[in-house]
Amino acid sequence: MAHAVDLLYRALYRGVLARLPEPAAIALGQWGLRHLPLDHLPALRRADPRLRVSLGGVSLPNPLILSSMYYDPRILRRAMGLGFGAVTAKSITSEPRPGHPEPNLVRIETPEGPGLVNCNGFRNPGLEAYRRALAGLPHRVPLIVAAAGESAAEYARVVAGLEAFGDLVEINISSPNTRLVYAWSERPAELRDLFRAVRAVTAKPIIVKVSPDFREQNEAHVIPAALNAGIGIVNWGNTRRVEEPRLSQRAGGLSGPALFAATLDSVRRVVARFGADLEIIATGGIDAPDKARAVLDAGATACAYFTGFITRGPHLARSILDALVDARR
Ligand SMILES: Cc1cc2nc3c(=O)[nH]c(=O)nc-3n(C[C@H](O)[C@H](O)[C@H](O)COP(=O)(O)O)c2cc1C
């Protein structure tokens, strides 16, 4: 059954999704996620006690996380049945945001394989509407809620408003598509205030999601400031900023396998530097079982992906979980 889903998705991706204009492909993909009961297929999951991990003290059935992108609770609910050990909701801001105009997402063929470039710009319904949306969502696996903002006060407001609905809370200081969010890594003093402010409003484990574009700042300031504030999980990381003339903003965040070599290298360096003080979620370019294994073997506690979910399909999680179990035999 799992194999059949894999073949079907490949045919759908190559034959339809990769050929449609991007907005139509997104609409079709999200329609499918909302309406097809894929989460009822046990073949897309694998439960095995050897896969269980603890992230910030929260028990995850396995170390695979769906990275932040979807905010529709119907999609998050389905995703929770697609093999992931945790699912991340989209970064929410205190007020609703329309995001950047289309074109805001394009496919890209890189030498490493298919990727995306987006300038989504935090299209989201805002804190109050999102609190209502999350209220009815059952947590089949842990939910990571995510906050973004332009001031420490905005992050604190969003975290305080969302934290009751999540098992962990992610602070996005790294999206390259909103100037003030992207700039956080270069403002170490304000970042310290931000970390203290969010730490003060929740007892839930906090994850700081960093940018792969600020490698040195992350190691020199961002991670030490997080640890100092009592924040012990880093998600490395977000998309990488690139020029992209096809997008409305002429630039966007690159995701997909072109990021992977740097992701693995960063995990190795951060593990060597911060050791057991820090838990790491490795994100960026994971789209195959051997890549997930490599980052976990390098010392990441968990690994996350989004682009692989689109380009490889819902079967990828099961393939990765099978490989992880085989490796533990
Ligand atoms: C269309 C799109 C929207 C995204 N929205 C968010 C977001 O709201 N918050 C966030 O932290 N990351 C967001 N990301 C980044 C992903 O969560 C992930 O960190 C990044 O794509 C790298 O992983 P990947 O190569 O597996 O996709 C988004 C990525 C894409 C492609």
mmCIF file of N, CA and C and ligand atoms in Angstrom, residues 67-69 90-91 105 116 118 122 170 172 209 237-239 255-256 259 283-286 304-307, ligand 1:
data_model
loop_
_atom_site.group_PDB
_atom_site.id
_atom_site.type_symbol
_atom_site.label_atom_id
_atom_site.label_comp_id
_atom_site.label_asym_id
_atom_site.label_seq_id
_atom_site.Cartn_x
_atom_site.Cartn_y
_atom_site.Cartn_z
ATOM 1 N N SER A 67 7.821 20.673 8.991
ATOM 2 C CA SER A 67 8.288 22.043 9.239
ATOM 3 C C SER A 67 7.163 23.059 8.997
ATOM 4 N N SER A 68 7.384 24.242 9.492
ATOM 5 C CA SER A 68 6.357 25.288 9.490
ATOM 6 C C SER A 68 6.015 25.765 8.081
ATOM 7 N N MET A 69 4.743 25.728 7.739
ATOM 8 C CA MET A 69 4.236 26.287 6.484
ATOM 9 C C MET A 69 2.709 26.328 6.499
ATOM 10 N N LYS A 90 2.145 27.218 11.055
ATOM 11 C CA LYS A 90 2.795 28.384 10.443
ATOM 12 C C LYS A 90 3.076 29.463 11.486
ATOM 13 N N SER A 91 4.083 30.267 11.231
ATOM 14 C CA SER A 91 4.379 31.380 12.133
ATOM 15 C C SER A 91 3.241 32.394 12.090
ATOM 16 N N LEU A 105 5.625 32.152 -4.822
ATOM 17 C CA LEU A 105 6.287 30.849 -4.688
ATOM 18 C C LEU A 105 6.580 30.314 -6.085
ATOM 19 N N LEU A 116 12.167 24.953 -3.907
ATOM 20 C CA LEU A 116 11.198 26.044 -4.015
ATOM 21 C C LEU A 116 11.878 27.344 -3.620
ATOM 22 N N ASN A 118 10.297 30.958 -2.019
ATOM 23 C CA ASN A 118 9.041 31.627 -1.671
ATOM 24 C C ASN A 118 9.303 32.990 -1.057
ATOM 25 N N PHE A 122 4.590 35.859 5.549
ATOM 26 C CA PHE A 122 3.723 35.646 6.728
ATOM 27 C C PHE A 122 2.254 35.912 6.467
ATOM 28 N N GLU A 170 7.687 27.630 18.890
ATOM 29 C CA GLU A 170 8.850 28.006 18.070
ATOM 30 C C GLU A 170 8.847 29.518 17.829
ATOM 31 N N ASN A 172 10.247 32.236 15.419
ATOM 32 C CA ASN A 172 10.868 32.381 14.100
ATOM 33 C C ASN A 172 11.552 33.746 14.029
ATOM 34 N N LYS A 209 14.197 29.323 15.943
ATOM 35 C CA LYS A 209 14.483 28.920 14.561
ATOM 36 C C LYS A 209 15.388 29.950 13.911
ATOM 37 N N GLY A 237 17.482 25.045 9.987
ATOM 38 C CA GLY A 237 17.007 26.382 10.085
ATOM 39 C C GLY A 237 15.944 26.667 9.036
ATOM 40 N N ASN A 238 15.898 27.930 8.755
ATOM 41 C CA ASN A 238 14.905 28.459 7.822
ATOM 42 C C ASN A 238 15.428 28.385 6.376
ATOM 43 N N THR A 239 14.733 29.065 5.469
ATOM 44 C CA THR A 239 15.178 29.104 4.068
ATOM 45 C C THR A 239 16.376 30.047 3.931
ATOM 46 N N SER A 255 14.402 26.791 -0.508
ATOM 47 C CA SER A 255 14.273 25.581 0.310
ATOM 48 C C SER A 255 14.508 24.367 -0.576
ATOM 49 N N GLY A 256 14.733 23.221 0.074
ATOM 50 C CA GLY A 256 14.950 21.997 -0.697
ATOM 51 C C GLY A 256 16.400 21.541 -0.641
ATOM 52 N N LEU A 259 19.971 23.037 0.169
ATOM 53 C CA LEU A 259 20.371 23.475 1.517
ATOM 54 C C LEU A 259 21.061 22.374 2.308
ATOM 55 N N THR A 283 16.866 21.220 9.983
ATOM 56 C CA THR A 283 15.908 21.483 8.897
ATOM 57 C C THR A 283 16.644 22.119 7.731
ATOM 58 N N GLY A 284 16.283 21.720 6.527
ATOM 59 C CA GLY A 284 16.881 22.337 5.342
ATOM 60 C C GLY A 284 17.361 21.257 4.399
ATOM 61 N N GLY A 285 16.506 20.913 3.439
ATOM 62 C CA GLY A 285 16.932 20.012 2.373
ATOM 63 C C GLY A 285 16.783 18.538 2.638
ATOM 64 N N ILE A 286 16.122 18.172 3.716
ATOM 65 C CA ILE A 286 15.963 16.734 3.989
ATOM 66 C C ILE A 286 14.823 16.204 3.113
ATOM 67 N N ALA A 304 13.472 18.022 10.518
ATOM 68 C CA ALA A 304 12.200 18.511 9.970
ATOM 69 C C ALA A 304 12.349 18.794 8.484
ATOM 70 N N TYR A 305 11.235 18.731 7.776
ATOM 71 C CA TYR A 305 11.259 19.132 6.364
ATOM 72 C C TYR A 305 9.906 19.663 5.949
ATOM 73 N N PHE A 306 9.935 20.507 4.939
ATOM 74 C CA PHE A 306 8.692 20.916 4.295
ATOM 75 C C PHE A 306 8.754 20.600 2.795
ATOM 76 N N THR A 307 9.801 21.078 2.110
ATOM 77 C CA THR A 307 9.849 20.933 0.651
ATOM 78 C C THR A 307 9.785 19.463 0.234
HETATM 79 C C1 LIG B 1 5.975 28.330 1.179
HETATM 80 C C2 LIG B 1 6.781 28.248 2.435
HETATM 81 C C3 LIG B 1 6.296 28.860 3.598
HETATM 82 C C4 LIG B 1 7.032 28.795 4.779
HETATM 83 N N1 LIG B 1 6.542 29.413 5.908
HETATM 84 C C5 LIG B 1 7.262 29.364 7.057
HETATM 85 C C6 LIG B 1 6.785 29.960 8.253
HETATM 86 O O1 LIG B 1 5.689 30.522 8.324
HETATM 87 N N2 LIG B 1 7.570 29.911 9.354
HETATM 88 C C7 LIG B 1 8.794 29.287 9.352
HETATM 89 O O2 LIG B 1 9.457 29.251 10.392
HETATM 90 N N3 LIG B 1 9.265 28.681 8.238
HETATM 91 C C8 LIG B 1 8.537 28.707 7.099
HETATM 92 N N4 LIG B 1 9.025 28.100 5.969
HETATM 93 C C9 LIG B 1 10.354 27.446 6.020
HETATM 94 C C10 LIG B 1 10.255 25.933 6.266
HETATM 95 O O3 LIG B 1 9.594 25.653 7.475
HETATM 96 C C11 LIG B 1 11.677 25.289 6.306
HETATM 97 O O4 LIG B 1 12.390 25.818 7.400
HETATM 98 C C12 LIG B 1 12.461 25.573 5.034
HETATM 99 O O5 LIG B 1 11.639 25.434 3.906
HETATM 100 C C13 LIG B 1 13.684 24.631 4.887
HETATM 101 O O6 LIG B 1 13.312 23.277 4.938
HETATM 102 P P1 LIG B 1 13.007 22.385 3.622
HETATM 103 O O7 LIG B 1 14.218 22.479 2.742
HETATM 104 O O8 LIG B 1 12.751 21.014 4.140
HETATM 105 O O9 LIG B 1 11.794 22.981 2.990
HETATM 106 C C14 LIG B 1 8.287 28.115 4.796
HETATM 107 C C15 LIG B 1 8.756 27.487 3.628
HETATM 108 C C16 LIG B 1 8.010 27.532 2.464
HETATM 109 C C17 LIG B 1 8.559 26.854 1.229
#
